[in-house]
Amino acid sequence: MINKMPATAKTPEVNIDNQNGKIELSGVIIPENPMIFFGQLELIIEECKLSSEKLNFDFKLDYFNTGAARYLYDMFKKLKDHPKCNVNWYYEPDDEDIYESGIEFQQLSGLNFSFIKK
Amino acid sequence: MIKSLDKSVIEIVLNKRDDFDNFRYKLEIAFSQICNKTKKKLLIIATELIQNNIIHNNSNPCKLKIFNKDRFLILEMAQTTDKNKIEIIKKIINSINCLDENSLKEKYRNNIINCQGNNVGNGLILCRLKSENPIMLSFKRCTDADRYQLRITIKITNYDK
């Protein structure tokens, strides 16, 4: 089943395909309290894990604030233990910030990212 | 590229709940004529400053002013705050200003790895990294003795000029 969490002014659109273990985030993550959004995302990930042995993430982010950065790091660290997790990190060719953040998350979490130009 | 800022000043005033909920749209519209690289820096710095105000200063009204001066883009954030917060902000900014780029990046990483809860403390570090210049702070007492008018000024080296 394909589900969608619509974007808000401070959270990204999340597209979920449980059957195929696909989760796509696009937009910005700038809530003042990131715990709420990342709590929901954690539930989505757990549901996906029940339906599919693979987990495929597409991150198409324009920006995330410093509060969200810590939650993204926590999430990637947890995902590192998943045997079949794939992270696609999309970036605009002129957006060094998003590209370098992806590199940093990869290094800090130990999870392998695929970097894809938009 | 930043023609719109050559002669004019961008001013964004955030007063009410709705302004704080949708501040990103206001910033995007205000910065729409600015070249991408500079716009991105402004968006990052403005977002972090506004959210600091929302989180630590009860969303008190604030005013953001952006203008050109010499080879710098100046971003000024003005807000009122409690007397007891002045010393805390002063201490944080002083500690950030004395670090070089590598130390700032290391502190940023350590905060991501080690901090618990929502208050990571990386907002002003990121502002300093993006601006490549020290963060300036000025304040004066309001008529109400316990309140202070606070101004955070961030200079961004303008490579587009």
CSV table of C-alpha atoms in Angstrom, one decimal:
chain,number,residue,atom,x,y,z
A,1,MET,CA,0.0,0.0,0.0
A,2,ILE,CA,1.3,3.4,-0.9
A,3,ASN,CA,0.7,6.1,1.7
A,4,LYS,CA,1.5,9.8,1.8
A,5,MET,CA,2.2,12.2,4.6
A,6,PRO,CA,1.7,15.7,3.1
A,7,ALA,CA,4.3,18.4,3.5
A,8,THR,CA,3.7,21.2,6.0
A,9,ALA,CA,5.5,24.5,6.3
A,10,LYS,CA,8.1,22.8,8.5
A,11,THR,CA,8.1,19.1,7.6
A,12,PRO,CA,8.7,17.3,4.3
A,13,GLU,CA,6.3,15.3,2.2
A,14,VAL,CA,6.8,11.6,3.0
A,15,ASN,CA,5.8,8.9,0.5
A,16,ILE,CA,5.6,5.4,1.8
A,17,ASP,CA,5.5,2.2,-0.2
A,18,ASN,CA,5.3,-0.5,2.6
A,19,GLN,CA,5.3,-3.5,0.2
A,20,ASN,CA,8.6,-2.5,-1.4
A,21,GLY,CA,10.0,-0.9,1.7
A,22,LYS,CA,10.4,2.5,0.1
A,23,ILE,CA,10.3,5.8,2.0
A,24,GLU,CA,10.8,9.1,0.2
A,25,LEU,CA,11.2,12.4,2.0
A,26,SER,CA,11.1,15.7,0.0
A,27,GLY,CA,11.2,19.3,1.1
A,28,VAL,CA,12.4,20.9,4.4
A,29,ILE,CA,12.7,19.6,7.9
A,30,ILE,CA,12.7,22.6,10.2
A,31,PRO,CA,10.3,22.0,13.1
A,32,GLU,CA,11.2,23.6,16.4
A,33,ASN,CA,10.4,20.3,18.1
A,34,PRO,CA,11.8,17.6,15.7
A,35,MET,CA,10.8,14.8,18.1
A,36,ILE,CA,7.2,14.8,16.8
A,37,PHE,CA,8.1,14.4,13.2
A,38,PHE,CA,10.9,11.9,13.7
A,39,GLY,CA,8.6,9.9,16.1
A,40,GLN,CA,6.1,9.6,13.2
A,41,LEU,CA,8.9,8.6,10.8
A,42,GLU,CA,10.1,6.0,13.2
A,43,LEU,CA,6.7,4.4,13.2
A,44,ILE,CA,6.6,4.5,9.4
A,45,ILE,CA,10.0,2.7,9.3
A,46,GLU,CA,8.9,0.0,11.7
A,47,GLU,CA,5.8,-0.6,9.6
A,48,CYS,CA,7.9,-0.9,6.5
A,49,LYS,CA,10.2,-3.3,8.2
A,50,LEU,CA,7.2,-5.6,8.9
A,51,SER,CA,6.1,-5.6,5.2
A,52,SER,CA,9.5,-5.8,3.5
A,53,GLU,CA,12.9,-7.2,4.2
A,54,LYS,CA,14.5,-4.3,2.2
A,55,LEU,CA,14.5,-0.6,3.2
A,56,ASN,CA,15.0,2.0,0.5
A,57,PHE,CA,15.2,5.6,1.4
A,58,ASP,CA,15.1,8.6,-1.0
A,59,PHE,CA,16.1,11.8,0.7
A,60,LYS,CA,15.3,14.8,-1.5
A,61,LEU,CA,15.8,17.5,1.1
A,62,ASP,CA,16.2,21.2,0.4
A,63,TYR,CA,17.1,22.0,4.0
A,64,PHE,CA,17.0,20.7,7.5
A,65,ASN,CA,17.7,22.7,10.7
A,66,THR,CA,20.3,22.0,13.3
A,67,GLY,CA,17.7,20.3,15.6
A,68,ALA,CA,16.6,17.9,12.8
A,69,ALA,CA,20.3,17.1,12.1
A,70,ARG,CA,20.7,15.3,15.4
A,71,TYR,CA,17.5,13.2,14.8
A,72,LEU,CA,18.6,12.4,11.3
A,73,TYR,CA,22.0,11.2,12.7
A,74,ASP,CA,20.1,9.0,15.3
A,75,MET,CA,17.9,7.5,12.6
A,76,PHE,CA,20.9,6.7,10.3
A,77,LYS,CA,22.8,5.2,13.3
A,78,LYS,CA,19.8,2.9,14.0
A,79,LEU,CA,19.5,2.0,10.3
A,80,LYS,CA,23.1,0.9,10.1
A,81,ASP,CA,22.2,-2.4,11.8
A,82,HIS,CA,19.6,-3.2,9.2
A,83,PRO,CA,21.0,-5.8,6.8
A,84,LYS,CA,19.3,-4.5,3.6
A,85,CYS,CA,19.1,-0.7,4.0
A,86,ASN,CA,19.8,1.6,1.0
A,87,VAL,CA,19.9,5.4,1.3
A,88,ASN,CA,19.8,7.6,-1.8
A,89,TRP,CA,20.8,11.1,-1.0
A,90,TYR,CA,19.7,13.6,-3.7
A,91,TYR,CA,21.3,17.0,-4.1
A,92,GLU,CA,21.2,19.9,-6.4
A,93,PRO,CA,24.5,20.3,-8.3
A,94,ASP,CA,25.0,23.8,-6.8
A,95,ASP,CA,24.0,22.8,-3.3
A,96,GLU,CA,27.2,22.0,-1.4
A,97,ASP,CA,25.4,22.2,2.0
A,98,ILE,CA,23.1,19.3,1.3
A,99,TYR,CA,25.8,17.2,-0.4
A,100,GLU,CA,28.3,17.8,2.4
A,101,SER,CA,25.7,17.0,5.1
A,102,GLY,CA,25.1,13.6,3.4
A,103,ILE,CA,28.8,12.9,3.4
A,104,GLU,CA,28.9,13.8,7.1
A,105,PHE,CA,26.0,11.6,8.0
A,106,GLN,CA,27.5,8.8,6.1
A,107,GLN,CA,30.8,9.2,8.0
A,108,LEU,CA,29.2,9.6,11.4
A,109,SER,CA,26.7,6.8,11.1
A,110,GLY,CA,28.8,4.3,9.1
A,111,LEU,CA,25.8,3.7,6.8
A,112,ASN,CA,26.5,3.7,3.0
A,113,PHE,CA,24.8,6.4,1.0
A,114,SER,CA,24.3,6.7,-2.8
A,115,PHE,CA,24.7,10.3,-3.9
A,116,ILE,CA,22.5,11.3,-6.8
A,117,LYS,CA,22.4,14.7,-8.6
A,118,LYS,CA,18.9,16.0,-9.1
B,1,MET,CA,23.5,39.0,-9.1
B,2,ILE,CA,22.2,40.5,-5.8
B,3,LYS,CA,20.9,43.6,-7.5
B,4,SER,CA,17.9,43.9,-5.3
B,5,LEU,CA,20.1,44.4,-2.2
B,6,ASP,CA,22.5,46.9,-3.8
B,7,LYS,CA,20.4,49.8,-2.9
B,8,SER,CA,17.6,48.5,-0.7
B,9,VAL,CA,17.1,46.9,2.6
B,10,ILE,CA,15.1,43.7,3.2
B,11,GLU,CA,13.1,43.9,6.4
B,12,ILE,CA,11.0,41.0,7.8
B,13,VAL,CA,8.9,41.5,10.9
B,14,LEU,CA,7.6,38.5,12.7
B,15,ASN,CA,4.8,39.4,15.2
B,16,LYS,CA,2.2,36.7,15.5
B,17,ARG,CA,1.9,32.9,15.7
B,18,ASP,CA,1.1,32.7,12.0
B,19,ASP,CA,4.3,34.6,11.1
B,20,PHE,CA,6.4,32.1,13.0
B,21,ASP,CA,4.6,29.1,11.5
B,22,ASN,CA,5.2,30.4,8.0
B,23,PHE,CA,8.4,32.3,8.4
B,24,ARG,CA,10.2,30.2,5.8
B,25,TYR,CA,7.8,31.3,3.0
B,26,LYS,CA,8.4,34.9,4.0
B,27,LEU,CA,12.1,34.4,3.7
B,28,GLU,CA,11.9,32.6,0.4
B,29,ILE,CA,9.8,35.5,-1.1
B,30,ALA,CA,12.0,38.2,0.4
B,31,PHE,CA,15.2,36.5,-0.9
B,32,SER,CA,13.8,35.5,-4.3
B,33,GLN,CA,16.0,38.0,-6.3
B,34,ILE,CA,19.2,37.0,-4.6
B,35,CYS,CA,21.6,34.5,-6.3
B,36,ASN,CA,21.4,30.9,-5.1
B,37,LYS,CA,24.6,30.6,-3.1
B,38,THR,CA,24.0,33.8,-1.1
B,39,LYS,CA,20.3,33.1,-0.8
B,40,LYS,CA,21.1,29.7,0.7
B,41,LYS,CA,23.4,31.2,3.3
B,42,LEU,CA,20.9,33.8,4.2
B,43,LEU,CA,18.1,31.2,4.5
B,44,ILE,CA,20.2,29.0,6.8
B,45,ILE,CA,21.3,31.9,9.1
B,46,ALA,CA,17.8,33.5,9.2
B,47,THR,CA,16.1,30.2,9.9
B,48,GLU,CA,18.4,29.4,12.8
B,49,LEU,CA,18.1,32.9,14.3
B,50,ILE,CA,14.3,32.9,14.1
B,51,GLN,CA,14.0,29.4,15.5
B,52,ASN,CA,16.3,30.4,18.4
B,53,ASN,CA,13.9,33.1,19.1
B,54,ILE,CA,10.9,30.7,18.9
B,55,ILE,CA,12.6,28.1,21.2
B,56,HIS,CA,14.4,30.3,23.7
B,57,ASN,CA,12.5,33.5,23.7
B,58,ASN,CA,8.8,32.5,23.6
B,59,SER,CA,8.3,33.6,20.0
B,60,ASN,CA,8.7,37.3,21.0
B,61,PRO,CA,8.3,39.7,18.1
B,62,CYS,CA,11.5,40.0,16.1
B,63,LYS,CA,12.8,42.0,13.2
B,64,LEU,CA,15.2,40.8,10.6
B,65,LYS,CA,17.1,43.3,8.5
B,66,ILE,CA,19.4,42.5,5.6
B,67,PHE,CA,21.5,45.0,3.7
B,68,ASN,CA,24.8,45.6,1.9
B,69,LYS,CA,27.7,47.3,3.5
B,70,ASP,CA,31.1,47.5,1.9
B,71,ARG,CA,32.0,43.9,0.9
B,72,PHE,CA,29.6,42.4,3.4
B,73,LEU,CA,26.0,41.4,3.5
B,74,ILE,CA,24.7,42.3,7.0
B,75,LEU,CA,22.0,40.4,8.7
B,76,GLU,CA,20.6,41.9,11.8
B,77,MET,CA,18.2,40.2,14.1
B,78,ALA,CA,16.5,42.5,16.7
B,79,GLN,CA,14.3,41.2,19.5
B,80,THR,CA,13.6,41.9,23.2
B,81,THR,CA,14.6,39.4,25.8
B,82,ASP,CA,14.8,38.9,29.6
B,83,LYS,CA,17.7,40.4,31.4
B,84,ASN,CA,18.8,36.9,32.6
B,85,LYS,CA,19.3,35.7,29.1
B,86,ILE,CA,21.7,38.4,28.0
B,87,GLU,CA,24.7,36.9,29.9
B,88,ILE,CA,23.9,33.4,28.6
B,89,ILE,CA,23.8,34.6,25.0
B,90,LYS,CA,26.9,36.7,25.5
B,91,LYS,CA,28.8,33.7,26.9
B,92,ILE,CA,27.7,31.4,24.0
B,93,ILE,CA,28.6,33.9,21.3
B,94,ASN,CA,32.0,34.6,22.9
B,95,SER,CA,32.8,30.9,23.1
B,96,ILE,CA,31.8,30.4,19.4
B,97,ASN,CA,33.7,33.5,18.1
B,98,CYS,CA,37.0,32.3,19.5
B,99,LEU,CA,37.0,29.0,17.6
B,100,ASP,CA,38.5,28.5,14.2
B,101,GLU,CA,36.7,26.8,11.4
B,102,ASN,CA,37.9,23.3,12.1
B,103,SER,CA,37.2,23.6,15.9
B,104,LEU,CA,33.7,24.9,15.0
B,105,LYS,CA,33.0,21.9,12.7
B,106,GLU,CA,34.3,19.5,15.4
B,107,LYS,CA,32.1,21.1,18.0
B,108,TYR,CA,29.1,20.9,15.6
B,109,ARG,CA,29.8,17.2,15.1
B,110,ASN,CA,30.2,16.4,18.8
B,111,ASN,CA,27.0,18.2,19.6
B,112,ILE,CA,25.1,16.0,17.0
B,113,ILE,CA,26.6,12.8,18.4
B,114,ASN,CA,26.4,13.6,22.1
B,115,CYS,CA,23.5,15.9,22.8
B,116,GLN,CA,20.3,14.6,24.2
B,117,GLY,CA,16.9,16.3,23.7
B,118,ASN,CA,15.9,19.1,21.3
B,119,ASN,CA,18.5,21.7,22.3
B,120,VAL,CA,21.5,20.7,20.3
B,121,GLY,CA,23.1,24.1,20.5
B,122,ASN,CA,24.3,24.1,17.0
B,123,GLY,CA,22.3,27.0,15.6
B,124,LEU,CA,24.7,29.8,16.3
B,125,ILE,CA,27.7,27.6,15.4
B,126,LEU,CA,26.2,27.0,12.0
B,127,CYS,CA,25.6,30.8,11.6
B,128,ARG,CA,29.2,31.5,12.4
B,129,LEU,CA,30.4,28.8,10.0
B,130,LYS,CA,28.2,30.1,7.2
B,131,SER,CA,29.1,33.8,7.8
B,132,GLU,CA,32.9,33.2,8.1
B,133,ASN,CA,33.0,36.2,10.4
B,134,PRO,CA,32.5,36.7,14.2
B,135,ILE,CA,28.9,37.1,15.4
B,136,MET,CA,28.3,40.5,17.0
B,137,LEU,CA,26.0,41.2,19.8
B,138,SER,CA,24.7,44.5,21.2
B,139,PHE,CA,22.0,45.2,23.7
B,140,LYS,CA,20.4,48.1,25.6
B,141,ARG,CA,17.9,48.2,28.4
B,142,CYS,CA,14.3,48.8,27.6
B,143,THR,CA,12.1,51.1,29.7
B,144,ASP,CA,11.1,48.0,31.6
B,145,ALA,CA,14.3,47.3,33.5
B,146,ASP,CA,14.1,43.6,33.2
B,147,ARG,CA,13.8,43.6,29.5
B,148,TYR,CA,16.6,44.2,27.0
B,149,GLN,CA,16.6,45.1,23.3
B,150,LEU,CA,19.0,42.6,21.8
B,151,ARG,CA,20.6,42.8,18.4
B,152,ILE,CA,22.6,39.9,16.8
B,153,THR,CA,24.5,41.0,13.7
B,154,ILE,CA,26.0,38.6,11.3
B,155,LYS,CA,28.3,39.7,8.5
B,156,ILE,CA,28.5,37.5,5.4
B,157,THR,CA,31.4,37.9,3.1
B,158,ASN,CA,29.9,38.8,-0.2
B,159,TYR,CA,31.8,37.0,-2.9
B,160,ASP,CA,29.3,37.9,-5.5
B,161,LYS,CA,30.2,41.6,-5.5
